[in-house]
């Protein structure tokens, strides 16, 4: 179900309500309108997928972000309450009560503890991960690279470096940005160092002894820029004897369809990190389903881990929460097909 009243009139009514309550000043108008639009994008996508979890997760995330930017807690709560009030006034009863239940559910969640914990927890290779994090935060790319290459030479395998160093460090970088402890520049630097080192690891990745004569095409959906997760997934398949064709970030749907039609893979892996891109996953799956001999589609990424039933709702054939389980889940699926 969507929200059918014009977006513009909805947003300006919410803004007027906030102005009336003295929660926004005229000089903050543009920023406030941008935020209301962002809240509505997430609410619409959550409702479209019958997923209150997606909206709750977004609201908790936004609260941490905004409070760490120094905004008073009433800012987000006030916007959500104004959104709820306006929607109850202008939307049809069914949509309004659904939207209202999503918003009030998220307001209740806001009352609970939701400070994001550090990702540098007890895990294998924790010391290595902490050292790597420190080096990338100190802009020491060469030392970070030497650290990873020397641990590989001393016997640590690529999969463990991916799962227990790169993944938690990238997640931790995200948490540090969200809590205003590092800037976008630091995040960009860490990400580019991680990508630079990953591209040096292909001699290890292409070592798989037994080839399985199975082909994967893997990519991010249109508009999705977070590409490291799906690249790891693609590399795990390669390490396990598949031929992986990795396309990267934001892949136009028509081109995705054409390459799948040309290559006839045994499996397609699609990634989305941002909830507002889940609709693109849904339409890509529909498009691929129209091919003769359409291959099974596996999906994954952040929203699919927040709502563990979301993969079924977008009509994917299978889902795995992480690169560590993706190959096993795929091979079991293909065996039973
Ligand atoms: C690096 C980064 C970016 C980079 C990405 C660059 C690149 N080349 O990839 C850039 C700067 C582009 C970026 C942009 C944005 N980002 Co960003 N980003 C990150 C960060 C810090 C790391 C991502 C990463 O590398 N993760 C490491 C990989 C290994 O982990 P993963 O993605 O979770 O993948 C694993 C699983 O999810 C799974 N998986 C993933 N895909 C698939 C697919 C299949 C088929 C399967 C089976 C499994 C699977 O397996 C993977 C490996 O185990 C994250 C933090 C985080 N928690 O991830 C934020 C984060 C995702 N970004 C965030 C935000 C808000 C944004 C922006 C909106 C910021 C802005 N205001 O512009 C934009 C949106 C851009 C867009 N349209 O896509 C938020 C999202 C919050 C939310 N609740 O929605 C996060 C969580 C940061 C935070 N803590 O606040 N970002």
PDB file of N, CA, C and O and ligand atoms in Angstrom, residues 38 42 57-58 61 65 119 162-163 166-167 170-171 173-175 177-178 184 187-188 191 195 223-230 232-233 268-277 298-302 305 319-324 326, ligand 1:
ATOM      1  N   UNK A  38      12.777  12.418   3.885  1.00  0.00           N
ATOM      2  CA  UNK A  38      13.559  11.215   4.188  1.00  0.00           C
ATOM      3  C   UNK A  38      12.741  10.257   5.067  1.00  0.00           C
ATOM      4  O   UNK A  38      12.675   9.052   4.806  1.00  0.00           O
ATOM      5  N   UNK A  42      11.255   6.327   3.969  1.00  0.00           N
ATOM      6  CA  UNK A  42      11.398   5.084   4.740  1.00  0.00           C
ATOM      7  C   UNK A  42      10.045   4.525   5.152  1.00  0.00           C
ATOM      8  O   UNK A  42       9.825   3.314   5.115  1.00  0.00           O
ATOM      9  N   UNK A  57      13.684   0.501  12.696  1.00  0.00           N
ATOM     10  CA  UNK A  57      15.144   0.507  12.630  1.00  0.00           C
ATOM     11  C   UNK A  57      15.642   1.868  12.130  1.00  0.00           C
ATOM     12  O   UNK A  57      16.610   2.418  12.659  1.00  0.00           O
ATOM     13  N   UNK A  58      14.945   2.409  11.134  1.00  0.00           N
ATOM     14  CA  UNK A  58      15.330   3.721  10.596  1.00  0.00           C
ATOM     15  C   UNK A  58      15.198   4.812  11.664  1.00  0.00           C
ATOM     16  O   UNK A  58      16.096   5.651  11.824  1.00  0.00           O
ATOM     17  N   UNK A  61      17.929   4.629  14.172  1.00  0.00           N
ATOM     18  CA  UNK A  61      19.178   5.077  13.538  1.00  0.00           C
ATOM     19  C   UNK A  61      19.197   6.616  13.441  1.00  0.00           C
ATOM     20  O   UNK A  61      20.183   7.259  13.816  1.00  0.00           O
ATOM     21  N   UNK A  65      21.787   9.500  15.054  1.00  0.00           N
ATOM     22  CA  UNK A  65      22.487  10.437  14.162  1.00  0.00           C
ATOM     23  C   UNK A  65      22.193  11.894  14.561  1.00  0.00           C
ATOM     24  O   UNK A  65      23.104  12.696  14.762  1.00  0.00           O
ATOM     25  N   UNK A 119      31.332  -2.447  17.168  1.00  0.00           N
ATOM     26  CA  UNK A 119      31.442  -3.711  16.420  1.00  0.00           C
ATOM     27  C   UNK A 119      32.753  -4.431  16.712  1.00  0.00           C
ATOM     28  O   UNK A 119      32.974  -5.531  16.239  1.00  0.00           O
ATOM     29  N   UNK A 162      38.260 -11.141   5.579  1.00  0.00           N
ATOM     30  CA  UNK A 162      37.014 -10.476   5.150  1.00  0.00           C
ATOM     31  C   UNK A 162      36.021 -10.394   6.313  1.00  0.00           C
ATOM     32  O   UNK A 162      35.484  -9.332   6.606  1.00  0.00           O
ATOM     33  N   UNK A 163      35.768 -11.567   6.924  1.00  0.00           N
ATOM     34  CA  UNK A 163      34.676 -11.642   7.911  1.00  0.00           C
ATOM     35  C   UNK A 163      35.021 -11.006   9.243  1.00  0.00           C
ATOM     36  O   UNK A 163      34.145 -10.439   9.902  1.00  0.00           O
ATOM     37  N   UNK A 166      37.759  -6.859   7.795  1.00  0.00           N
ATOM     38  CA  UNK A 166      37.151  -5.826   6.948  1.00  0.00           C
ATOM     39  C   UNK A 166      35.690  -5.542   7.321  1.00  0.00           C
ATOM     40  O   UNK A 166      35.284  -4.390   7.422  1.00  0.00           O
ATOM     41  N   UNK A 167      34.895  -6.616   7.508  1.00  0.00           N
ATOM     42  CA  UNK A 167      33.467  -6.376   7.763  1.00  0.00           C
ATOM     43  C   UNK A 167      33.224  -5.626   9.081  1.00  0.00           C
ATOM     44  O   UNK A 167      32.581  -4.577   9.081  1.00  0.00           O
ATOM     45  N   UNK A 170      34.527  -1.994   8.798  1.00  0.00           N
ATOM     46  CA  UNK A 170      33.658  -1.122   7.990  1.00  0.00           C
ATOM     47  C   UNK A 170      32.378  -0.768   8.766  1.00  0.00           C
ATOM     48  O   UNK A 170      31.919   0.365   8.733  1.00  0.00           O
ATOM     49  N   UNK A 171      31.827  -1.730   9.485  1.00  0.00           N
ATOM     50  CA  UNK A 171      30.620  -1.439  10.277  1.00  0.00           C
ATOM     51  C   UNK A 171      30.946  -0.445  11.392  1.00  0.00           C
ATOM     52  O   UNK A 171      30.158   0.454  11.697  1.00  0.00           O
ATOM     53  N   UNK A 173      33.345   1.784  11.335  1.00  0.00           N
ATOM     54  CA  UNK A 173      33.542   3.092  10.685  1.00  0.00           C
ATOM     55  C   UNK A 173      32.167   3.784  10.529  1.00  0.00           C
ATOM     56  O   UNK A 173      32.015   4.973  10.785  1.00  0.00           O
ATOM     57  N   UNK A 174      31.159   2.997  10.135  1.00  0.00           N
ATOM     58  CA  UNK A 174      29.800   3.539   9.990  1.00  0.00           C
ATOM     59  C   UNK A 174      29.260   4.052  11.316  1.00  0.00           C
ATOM     60  O   UNK A 174      28.679   5.132  11.404  1.00  0.00           O
ATOM     61  N   UNK A 175      29.489   3.288  12.383  1.00  0.00           N
ATOM     62  CA  UNK A 175      29.003   3.704  13.710  1.00  0.00           C
ATOM     63  C   UNK A 175      29.722   4.974  14.180  1.00  0.00           C
ATOM     64  O   UNK A 175      29.108   5.878  14.750  1.00  0.00           O
ATOM     65  N   UNK A 177      30.909   7.288  12.269  1.00  0.00           N
ATOM     66  CA  UNK A 177      30.349   8.414  11.492  1.00  0.00           C
ATOM     67  C   UNK A 177      28.966   8.798  12.051  1.00  0.00           C
ATOM     68  O   UNK A 177      28.683   9.973  12.296  1.00  0.00           O
ATOM     69  N   UNK A 178      28.157   7.787  12.297  1.00  0.00           N
ATOM     70  CA  UNK A 178      26.784   8.029  12.773  1.00  0.00           C
ATOM     71  C   UNK A 178      26.793   8.760  14.116  1.00  0.00           C
ATOM     72  O   UNK A 178      25.906   9.564  14.405  1.00  0.00           O
ATOM     73  N   UNK A 184      32.955  12.194   7.089  1.00  0.00           N
ATOM     74  CA  UNK A 184      32.774  11.444   5.843  1.00  0.00           C
ATOM     75  C   UNK A 184      34.144  11.200   5.184  1.00  0.00           C
ATOM     76  O   UNK A 184      34.388  10.157   4.583  1.00  0.00           O
ATOM     77  N   UNK A 187      35.625   8.147   6.636  1.00  0.00           N
ATOM     78  CA  UNK A 187      34.912   6.955   6.124  1.00  0.00           C
ATOM     79  C   UNK A 187      35.356   6.644   4.699  1.00  0.00           C
ATOM     80  O   UNK A 187      35.638   5.495   4.365  1.00  0.00           O
ATOM     81  N   UNK A 188      35.467   7.715   3.851  1.00  0.00           N
ATOM     82  CA  UNK A 188      35.877   7.495   2.457  1.00  0.00           C
ATOM     83  C   UNK A 188      37.291   6.898   2.418  1.00  0.00           C
ATOM     84  O   UNK A 188      37.581   6.006   1.637  1.00  0.00           O
ATOM     85  N   UNK A 191      37.295   3.230   3.539  1.00  0.00           N
ATOM     86  CA  UNK A 191      36.675   2.395   2.502  1.00  0.00           C
ATOM     87  C   UNK A 191      37.620   2.211   1.319  1.00  0.00           C
ATOM     88  O   UNK A 191      37.766   1.105   0.797  1.00  0.00           O
ATOM     89  N   UNK A 195      39.188  -1.293  -0.032  1.00  0.00           N
ATOM     90  CA  UNK A 195      39.008  -1.739  -1.430  1.00  0.00           C
ATOM     91  C   UNK A 195      40.350  -1.950  -2.122  1.00  0.00           C
ATOM     92  O   UNK A 195      40.515  -2.906  -2.889  1.00  0.00           O
ATOM     93  N   UNK A 223      20.963   2.454  -8.040  1.00  0.00           N
ATOM     94  CA  UNK A 223      20.991   3.496  -6.997  1.00  0.00           C
ATOM     95  C   UNK A 223      21.725   3.093  -5.717  1.00  0.00           C
ATOM     96  O   UNK A 223      21.865   3.894  -4.810  1.00  0.00           O
ATOM     97  N   UNK A 224      22.208   1.845  -5.671  1.00  0.00           N
ATOM     98  CA  UNK A 224      22.864   1.372  -4.445  1.00  0.00           C
ATOM     99  C   UNK A 224      24.380   1.512  -4.577  1.00  0.00           C
ATOM    100  O   UNK A 224      24.975   0.924  -5.490  1.00  0.00           O
ATOM    101  N   UNK A 225      24.995   2.272  -3.676  1.00  0.00           N
ATOM    102  CA  UNK A 225      26.437   2.534  -3.780  1.00  0.00           C
ATOM    103  C   UNK A 225      27.284   1.645  -2.876  1.00  0.00           C
ATOM    104  O   UNK A 225      28.502   1.620  -2.996  1.00  0.00           O
ATOM    105  N   UNK A 226      26.670   0.965  -1.926  1.00  0.00           N
ATOM    106  CA  UNK A 226      27.445   0.137  -0.985  1.00  0.00           C
ATOM    107  C   UNK A 226      27.801  -1.182  -1.660  1.00  0.00           C
ATOM    108  O   UNK A 226      26.966  -2.066  -1.787  1.00  0.00           O
ATOM    109  N   UNK A 227      29.060  -1.295  -2.079  1.00  0.00           N
ATOM    110  CA  UNK A 227      29.423  -2.431  -2.937  1.00  0.00           C
ATOM    111  C   UNK A 227      30.359  -3.439  -2.275  1.00  0.00           C
ATOM    112  O   UNK A 227      30.633  -4.496  -2.840  1.00  0.00           O
ATOM    113  N   UNK A 228      30.884  -3.128  -1.086  1.00  0.00           N
ATOM    114  CA  UNK A 228      31.886  -4.036  -0.508  1.00  0.00           C
ATOM    115  C   UNK A 228      31.239  -5.359  -0.073  1.00  0.00           C
ATOM    116  O   UNK A 228      31.818  -6.430  -0.267  1.00  0.00           O
ATOM    117  N   UNK A 229      30.052  -5.282   0.484  1.00  0.00           N
ATOM    118  CA  UNK A 229      29.363  -6.500   0.942  1.00  0.00           C
ATOM    119  C   UNK A 229      29.158  -7.493  -0.190  1.00  0.00           C
ATOM    120  O   UNK A 229      29.517  -8.679  -0.078  1.00  0.00           O
ATOM    121  N   UNK A 230      28.613  -7.027  -1.303  1.00  0.00           N
ATOM    122  CA  UNK A 230      28.333  -7.956  -2.417  1.00  0.00           C
ATOM    123  C   UNK A 230      29.636  -8.415  -3.086  1.00  0.00           C
ATOM    124  O   UNK A 230      29.733  -9.533  -3.581  1.00  0.00           O
ATOM    125  N   UNK A 232      32.337  -9.035  -1.390  1.00  0.00           N
ATOM    126  CA  UNK A 232      32.790 -10.138  -0.526  1.00  0.00           C
ATOM    127  C   UNK A 232      32.031 -11.416  -0.850  1.00  0.00           C
ATOM    128  O   UNK A 232      32.606 -12.495  -0.937  1.00  0.00           O
ATOM    129  N   UNK A 233      30.716 -11.270  -1.013  1.00  0.00           N
ATOM    130  CA  UNK A 233      29.890 -12.440  -1.338  1.00  0.00           C
ATOM    131  C   UNK A 233      30.401 -13.071  -2.637  1.00  0.00           C
ATOM    132  O   UNK A 233      30.641 -14.285  -2.711  1.00  0.00           O
ATOM    133  N   UNK A 268      21.895 -15.585  -9.502  1.00  0.00           N
ATOM    134  CA  UNK A 268      22.131 -14.138  -9.505  1.00  0.00           C
ATOM    135  C   UNK A 268      22.098 -13.677  -8.047  1.00  0.00           C
ATOM    136  O   UNK A 268      21.212 -14.076  -7.292  1.00  0.00           O
ATOM    137  N   UNK A 269      23.092 -12.851  -7.658  1.00  0.00           N
ATOM    138  CA  UNK A 269      23.111 -12.322  -6.276  1.00  0.00           C
ATOM    139  C   UNK A 269      22.949 -10.810  -6.340  1.00  0.00           C
ATOM    140  O   UNK A 269      23.687 -10.121  -7.040  1.00  0.00           O
ATOM    141  N   UNK A 270      21.949 -10.313  -5.616  1.00  0.00           N
ATOM    142  CA  UNK A 270      21.607  -8.887  -5.667  1.00  0.00           C
ATOM    143  C   UNK A 270      21.715  -8.289  -4.271  1.00  0.00           C
ATOM    144  O   UNK A 270      21.216  -8.858  -3.304  1.00  0.00           O
ATOM    145  N   UNK A 271      22.343  -7.109  -4.196  1.00  0.00           N
ATOM    146  CA  UNK A 271      22.530  -6.488  -2.886  1.00  0.00           C
ATOM    147  C   UNK A 271      21.861  -5.121  -2.805  1.00  0.00           C
ATOM    148  O   UNK A 271      21.901  -4.340  -3.748  1.00  0.00           O
ATOM    149  N   UNK A 272      21.247  -4.856  -1.642  1.00  0.00           N
ATOM    150  CA  UNK A 272      20.755  -3.502  -1.329  1.00  0.00           C
ATOM    151  C   UNK A 272      21.091  -3.225   0.132  1.00  0.00           C
ATOM    152  O   UNK A 272      20.875  -4.082   0.995  1.00  0.00           O
ATOM    153  N   UNK A 273      21.630  -2.052   0.397  1.00  0.00           N
ATOM    154  CA  UNK A 273      21.915  -1.647   1.775  1.00  0.00           C
ATOM    155  C   UNK A 273      20.878  -0.640   2.251  1.00  0.00           C
ATOM    156  O   UNK A 273      20.456  -0.673   3.400  1.00  0.00           O
ATOM    157  N   UNK A 274      20.481   0.256   1.347  1.00  0.00           N
ATOM    158  CA  UNK A 274      19.558   1.300   1.760  1.00  0.00           C
ATOM    159  C   UNK A 274      18.113   0.824   1.570  1.00  0.00           C
ATOM    160  O   UNK A 274      17.748   0.321   0.496  1.00  0.00           O
ATOM    161  N   UNK A 275      17.307   1.023   2.611  1.00  0.00           N
ATOM    162  CA  UNK A 275      15.909   0.581   2.564  1.00  0.00           C
ATOM    163  C   UNK A 275      15.166   1.196   1.378  1.00  0.00           C
ATOM    164  O   UNK A 275      14.325   0.542   0.756  1.00  0.00           O
ATOM    165  N   UNK A 276      15.535   2.452   1.030  1.00  0.00           N
ATOM    166  CA  UNK A 276      14.825   3.086  -0.096  1.00  0.00           C
ATOM    167  C   UNK A 276      15.162   2.431  -1.437  1.00  0.00           C
ATOM    168  O   UNK A 276      14.607   2.794  -2.470  1.00  0.00           O
ATOM    169  N   UNK A 277      16.090   1.462  -1.440  1.00  0.00           N
ATOM    170  CA  UNK A 277      16.382   0.732  -2.686  1.00  0.00           C
ATOM    171  C   UNK A 277      15.704  -0.641  -2.758  1.00  0.00           C
ATOM    172  O   UNK A 277      15.873  -1.353  -3.756  1.00  0.00           O
ATOM    173  N   UNK A 298      19.257 -14.607  -5.434  1.00  0.00           N
ATOM    174  CA  UNK A 298      19.540 -14.537  -3.993  1.00  0.00           C
ATOM    175  C   UNK A 298      19.702 -13.063  -3.634  1.00  0.00           C
ATOM    176  O   UNK A 298      20.346 -12.315  -4.371  1.00  0.00           O
ATOM    177  N   UNK A 299      19.096 -12.646  -2.535  1.00  0.00           N
ATOM    178  CA  UNK A 299      19.252 -11.243  -2.122  1.00  0.00           C
ATOM    179  C   UNK A 299      19.910 -11.164  -0.756  1.00  0.00           C
ATOM    180  O   UNK A 299      19.886 -12.126   0.024  1.00  0.00           O
ATOM    181  N   UNK A 300      20.477  -9.992  -0.462  1.00  0.00           N
ATOM    182  CA  UNK A 300      21.063  -9.774   0.856  1.00  0.00           C
ATOM    183  C   UNK A 300      21.431  -8.320   1.030  1.00  0.00           C
ATOM    184  O   UNK A 300      21.304  -7.511   0.111  1.00  0.00           O
ATOM    185  N   UNK A 301      21.870  -8.004   2.248  1.00  0.00           N
ATOM    186  CA  UNK A 301      22.234  -6.633   2.597  1.00  0.00           C
ATOM    187  C   UNK A 301      21.417  -6.160   3.793  1.00  0.00           C
ATOM    188  O   UNK A 301      20.514  -6.861   4.263  1.00  0.00           O
ATOM    189  N   UNK A 302      21.739  -4.990   4.262  1.00  0.00           N
ATOM    190  CA  UNK A 302      21.214  -4.464   5.528  1.00  0.00           C
ATOM    191  C   UNK A 302      19.696  -4.654   5.769  1.00  0.00           C
ATOM    192  O   UNK A 302      19.313  -5.258   6.777  1.00  0.00           O
ATOM    193  N   UNK A 305      18.557  -8.059   6.606  1.00  0.00           N
ATOM    194  CA  UNK A 305      18.941  -8.554   7.928  1.00  0.00           C
ATOM    195  C   UNK A 305      18.087  -7.930   9.026  1.00  0.00           C
ATOM    196  O   UNK A 305      17.912  -8.516  10.091  1.00  0.00           O
ATOM    197  N   UNK A 319      17.988 -16.216   0.387  1.00  0.00           N
ATOM    198  CA  UNK A 319      18.639 -15.122   1.108  1.00  0.00           C
ATOM    199  C   UNK A 319      19.679 -15.700   2.041  1.00  0.00           C
ATOM    200  O   UNK A 319      19.512 -16.799   2.561  1.00  0.00           O
ATOM    201  N   UNK A 320      20.780 -14.954   2.222  1.00  0.00           N
ATOM    202  CA  UNK A 320      21.727 -15.311   3.281  1.00  0.00           C
ATOM    203  C   UNK A 320      22.119 -14.023   3.984  1.00  0.00           C
ATOM    204  O   UNK A 320      22.178 -12.957   3.369  1.00  0.00           O
ATOM    205  N   UNK A 321      22.356 -14.132   5.276  1.00  0.00           N
ATOM    206  CA  UNK A 321      22.621 -12.933   6.077  1.00  0.00           C
ATOM    207  C   UNK A 321      24.032 -12.412   5.865  1.00  0.00           C
ATOM    208  O   UNK A 321      24.291 -11.230   6.086  1.00  0.00           O
ATOM    209  N   UNK A 322      24.935 -13.300   5.452  1.00  0.00           N
ATOM    210  CA  UNK A 322      26.318 -12.848   5.336  1.00  0.00           C
ATOM    211  C   UNK A 322      27.062 -13.678   4.300  1.00  0.00           C
ATOM    212  O   UNK A 322      26.591 -14.748   3.886  1.00  0.00           O
ATOM    213  N   UNK A 323      28.247 -13.169   3.917  1.00  0.00           N
ATOM    214  CA  UNK A 323      29.063 -13.903   2.944  1.00  0.00           C
ATOM    215  C   UNK A 323      29.410 -15.289   3.487  1.00  0.00           C
ATOM    216  O   UNK A 323      29.559 -16.242   2.726  1.00  0.00           O
ATOM    217  N   UNK A 324      29.495 -15.414   4.815  1.00  0.00           N
ATOM    218  CA  UNK A 324      29.942 -16.686   5.386  1.00  0.00           C
ATOM    219  C   UNK A 324      28.945 -17.814   5.126  1.00  0.00           C
ATOM    220  O   UNK A 324      29.339 -18.964   4.999  1.00  0.00           O
ATOM    221  N   UNK A 326      26.488 -17.609   2.550  1.00  0.00           N
ATOM    222  CA  UNK A 326      25.853 -17.498   1.216  1.00  0.00           C
ATOM    223  C   UNK A 326      26.117 -18.716   0.313  1.00  0.00           C
ATOM    224  O   UNK A 326      25.187 -19.230  -0.327  1.00  0.00           O
TER     225      UNK A 326
HETATM  226  C1  LIG B   1      31.320   2.750   3.186  1.00  0.00           C
HETATM  227  C2  LIG B   1      29.913   3.258   3.373  1.00  0.00           C
HETATM  228  C3  LIG B   1      29.390   4.126   2.403  1.00  0.00           C
HETATM  229  C4  LIG B   1      30.115   4.425   1.090  1.00  0.00           C
HETATM  230  C5  LIG B   1      30.028   3.146   0.183  1.00  0.00           C
HETATM  231  C6  LIG B   1      31.224   3.087  -0.771  1.00  0.00           C
HETATM  232  C7  LIG B   1      31.406   1.770  -1.456  1.00  0.00           C
HETATM  233  N1  LIG B   1      32.210   1.835  -2.501  1.00  0.00           N
HETATM  234  O1  LIG B   1      30.877   0.720  -1.113  1.00  0.00           O
HETATM  235  C8  LIG B   1      29.322   5.670   0.560  1.00  0.00           C
HETATM  236  C9  LIG B   1      30.071   6.949   0.923  1.00  0.00           C
HETATM  237  C10 LIG B   1      29.026   5.688  -0.946  1.00  0.00           C
HETATM  238  C11 LIG B   1      28.049   5.615   1.406  1.00  0.00           C
HETATM  239  C12 LIG B   1      26.931   6.335   1.109  1.00  0.00           C
HETATM  240  C13 LIG B   1      25.790   6.390   1.898  1.00  0.00           C
HETATM  241  N2  LIG B   1      25.632   5.823   3.101  1.00  0.00           N
HETATM  242 CO1  LIG B   1      26.841   4.504   3.796  1.00  0.00          CO
HETATM  243  N3  LIG B   1      27.967   3.360   4.704  1.00  0.00           N
HETATM  244  C14 LIG B   1      29.157   2.861   4.493  1.00  0.00           C
HETATM  245  C15 LIG B   1      29.597   1.913   5.657  1.00  0.00           C
HETATM  246  C16 LIG B   1      30.468   2.725   6.614  1.00  0.00           C
HETATM  247  C17 LIG B   1      30.334   0.653   5.288  1.00  0.00           C
HETATM  248  C18 LIG B   1      29.657  -0.245   4.226  1.00  0.00           C
HETATM  249  C19 LIG B   1      30.506  -1.473   4.091  1.00  0.00           C
HETATM  250  O2  LIG B   1      31.518  -1.457   3.407  1.00  0.00           O
HETATM  251  N4  LIG B   1      30.161  -2.567   4.834  1.00  0.00           N
HETATM  252  C20 LIG B   1      30.965  -3.784   4.888  1.00  0.00           C
HETATM  253  C21 LIG B   1      30.226  -4.973   4.277  1.00  0.00           C
HETATM  254  C22 LIG B   1      31.130  -6.186   4.243  1.00  0.00           C
HETATM  255  O3  LIG B   1      29.126  -5.265   5.114  1.00  0.00           O
HETATM  256  P1  LIG B   1      27.639  -5.356   4.545  1.00  0.00           P
HETATM  257  O4  LIG B   1      27.442  -4.311   3.510  1.00  0.00           O
HETATM  258  O5  LIG B   1      26.746  -5.391   5.715  1.00  0.00           O
HETATM  259  O6  LIG B   1      27.609  -6.742   3.764  1.00  0.00           O
HETATM  260  C23 LIG B   1      27.519  -8.022   4.393  1.00  0.00           C
HETATM  261  C24 LIG B   1      26.068  -8.491   4.605  1.00  0.00           C
HETATM  262  O7  LIG B   1      25.133  -7.434   4.705  1.00  0.00           O
HETATM  263  C25 LIG B   1      25.799  -9.419   3.460  1.00  0.00           C
HETATM  264  N5  LIG B   1      25.354  -8.934   2.150  1.00  0.00           N
HETATM  265  C26 LIG B   1      25.415  -7.715   1.577  1.00  0.00           C
HETATM  266  N6  LIG B   1      24.920  -7.765   0.327  1.00  0.00           N
HETATM  267  C27 LIG B   1      24.550  -9.034   0.082  1.00  0.00           C
HETATM  268  C28 LIG B   1      23.998  -9.644  -1.044  1.00  0.00           C
HETATM  269  C29 LIG B   1      23.717 -11.017  -1.014  1.00  0.00           C
HETATM  270  C30 LIG B   1      23.129 -11.679  -2.223  1.00  0.00           C
HETATM  271  C31 LIG B   1      23.982 -11.765   0.164  1.00  0.00           C
HETATM  272  C32 LIG B   1      23.679 -13.220   0.203  1.00  0.00           C
HETATM  273  C33 LIG B   1      24.533 -11.162   1.308  1.00  0.00           C
HETATM  274  C34 LIG B   1      24.819  -9.798   1.245  1.00  0.00           C
HETATM  275  O8  LIG B   1      27.062 -10.028   3.257  1.00  0.00           O
HETATM  276  C35 LIG B   1      28.085  -9.021   3.382  1.00  0.00           C
HETATM  277  C36 LIG B   1      29.373  -9.695   3.801  1.00  0.00           C
HETATM  278  O9  LIG B   1      29.189 -10.539   4.934  1.00  0.00           O
HETATM  279  C37 LIG B   1      28.191   1.550   6.253  1.00  0.00           C
HETATM  280  C38 LIG B   1      28.208   0.993   7.663  1.00  0.00           C
HETATM  281  C39 LIG B   1      27.618  -0.418   7.711  1.00  0.00           C
HETATM  282  N7  LIG B   1      27.032  -0.784   8.826  1.00  0.00           N
HETATM  283  O10 LIG B   1      27.676  -1.185   6.762  1.00  0.00           O
HETATM  284  C40 LIG B   1      27.442   2.874   6.029  1.00  0.00           C
HETATM  285  C41 LIG B   1      25.890   2.921   6.006  1.00  0.00           C
HETATM  286  C42 LIG B   1      25.351   1.691   5.320  1.00  0.00           C
HETATM  287  N8  LIG B   1      25.613   4.109   5.200  1.00  0.00           N
HETATM  288  C43 LIG B   1      24.633   4.755   5.647  1.00  0.00           C
HETATM  289  C44 LIG B   1      24.099   5.926   5.024  1.00  0.00           C
HETATM  290  C45 LIG B   1      23.021   6.696   5.768  1.00  0.00           C
HETATM  291  C46 LIG B   1      24.559   6.340   3.759  1.00  0.00           C
HETATM  292  C47 LIG B   1      24.033   7.536   2.924  1.00  0.00           C
HETATM  293  C48 LIG B   1      22.524   7.745   2.902  1.00  0.00           C
HETATM  294  C49 LIG B   1      24.761   8.790   3.465  1.00  0.00           C
HETATM  295  C50 LIG B   1      24.334  10.096   2.808  1.00  0.00           C
HETATM  296  N9  LIG B   1      23.724  10.952   3.597  1.00  0.00           N
HETATM  297  O11 LIG B   1      24.540  10.289   1.644  1.00  0.00           O
HETATM  298  C51 LIG B   1      24.601   7.209   1.523  1.00  0.00           C
HETATM  299  C52 LIG B   1      23.631   6.377   0.625  1.00  0.00           C
HETATM  300  C53 LIG B   1      24.256   6.012  -0.705  1.00  0.00           C
HETATM  301  C54 LIG B   1      23.466   5.094  -1.578  1.00  0.00           C
HETATM  302  N10 LIG B   1      22.505   5.591  -2.349  1.00  0.00           N
HETATM  303  O12 LIG B   1      23.705   3.883  -1.626  1.00  0.00           O
HETATM  304  C55 LIG B   1      24.042   4.139   6.907  1.00  0.00           C
HETATM  305  C56 LIG B   1      22.703   3.444   6.638  1.00  0.00           C
HETATM  306  C57 LIG B   1      21.774   3.605   7.817  1.00  0.00           C
HETATM  307  C58 LIG B   1      20.363   3.150   7.573  1.00  0.00           C
HETATM  308  N11 LIG B   1      19.719   2.806   8.661  1.00  0.00           N
HETATM  309  O13 LIG B   1      19.852   3.120   6.507  1.00  0.00           O
HETATM  310  C59 LIG B   1      25.183   3.216   7.399  1.00  0.00           C
HETATM  311  C60 LIG B   1      24.719   1.947   8.135  1.00  0.00           C
HETATM  312  C61 LIG B   1      26.146   4.019   8.327  1.00  0.00           C
HETATM  313  C62 LIG B   1      25.575   4.299   9.711  1.00  0.00           C
HETATM  314  N12 LIG B   1      25.894   3.507  10.718  1.00  0.00           N
HETATM  315  O14 LIG B   1      24.845   5.255   9.874  1.00  0.00           O
HETATM  316  N13 LIG B   1      28.193   4.805   2.463  1.00  0.00           N
END
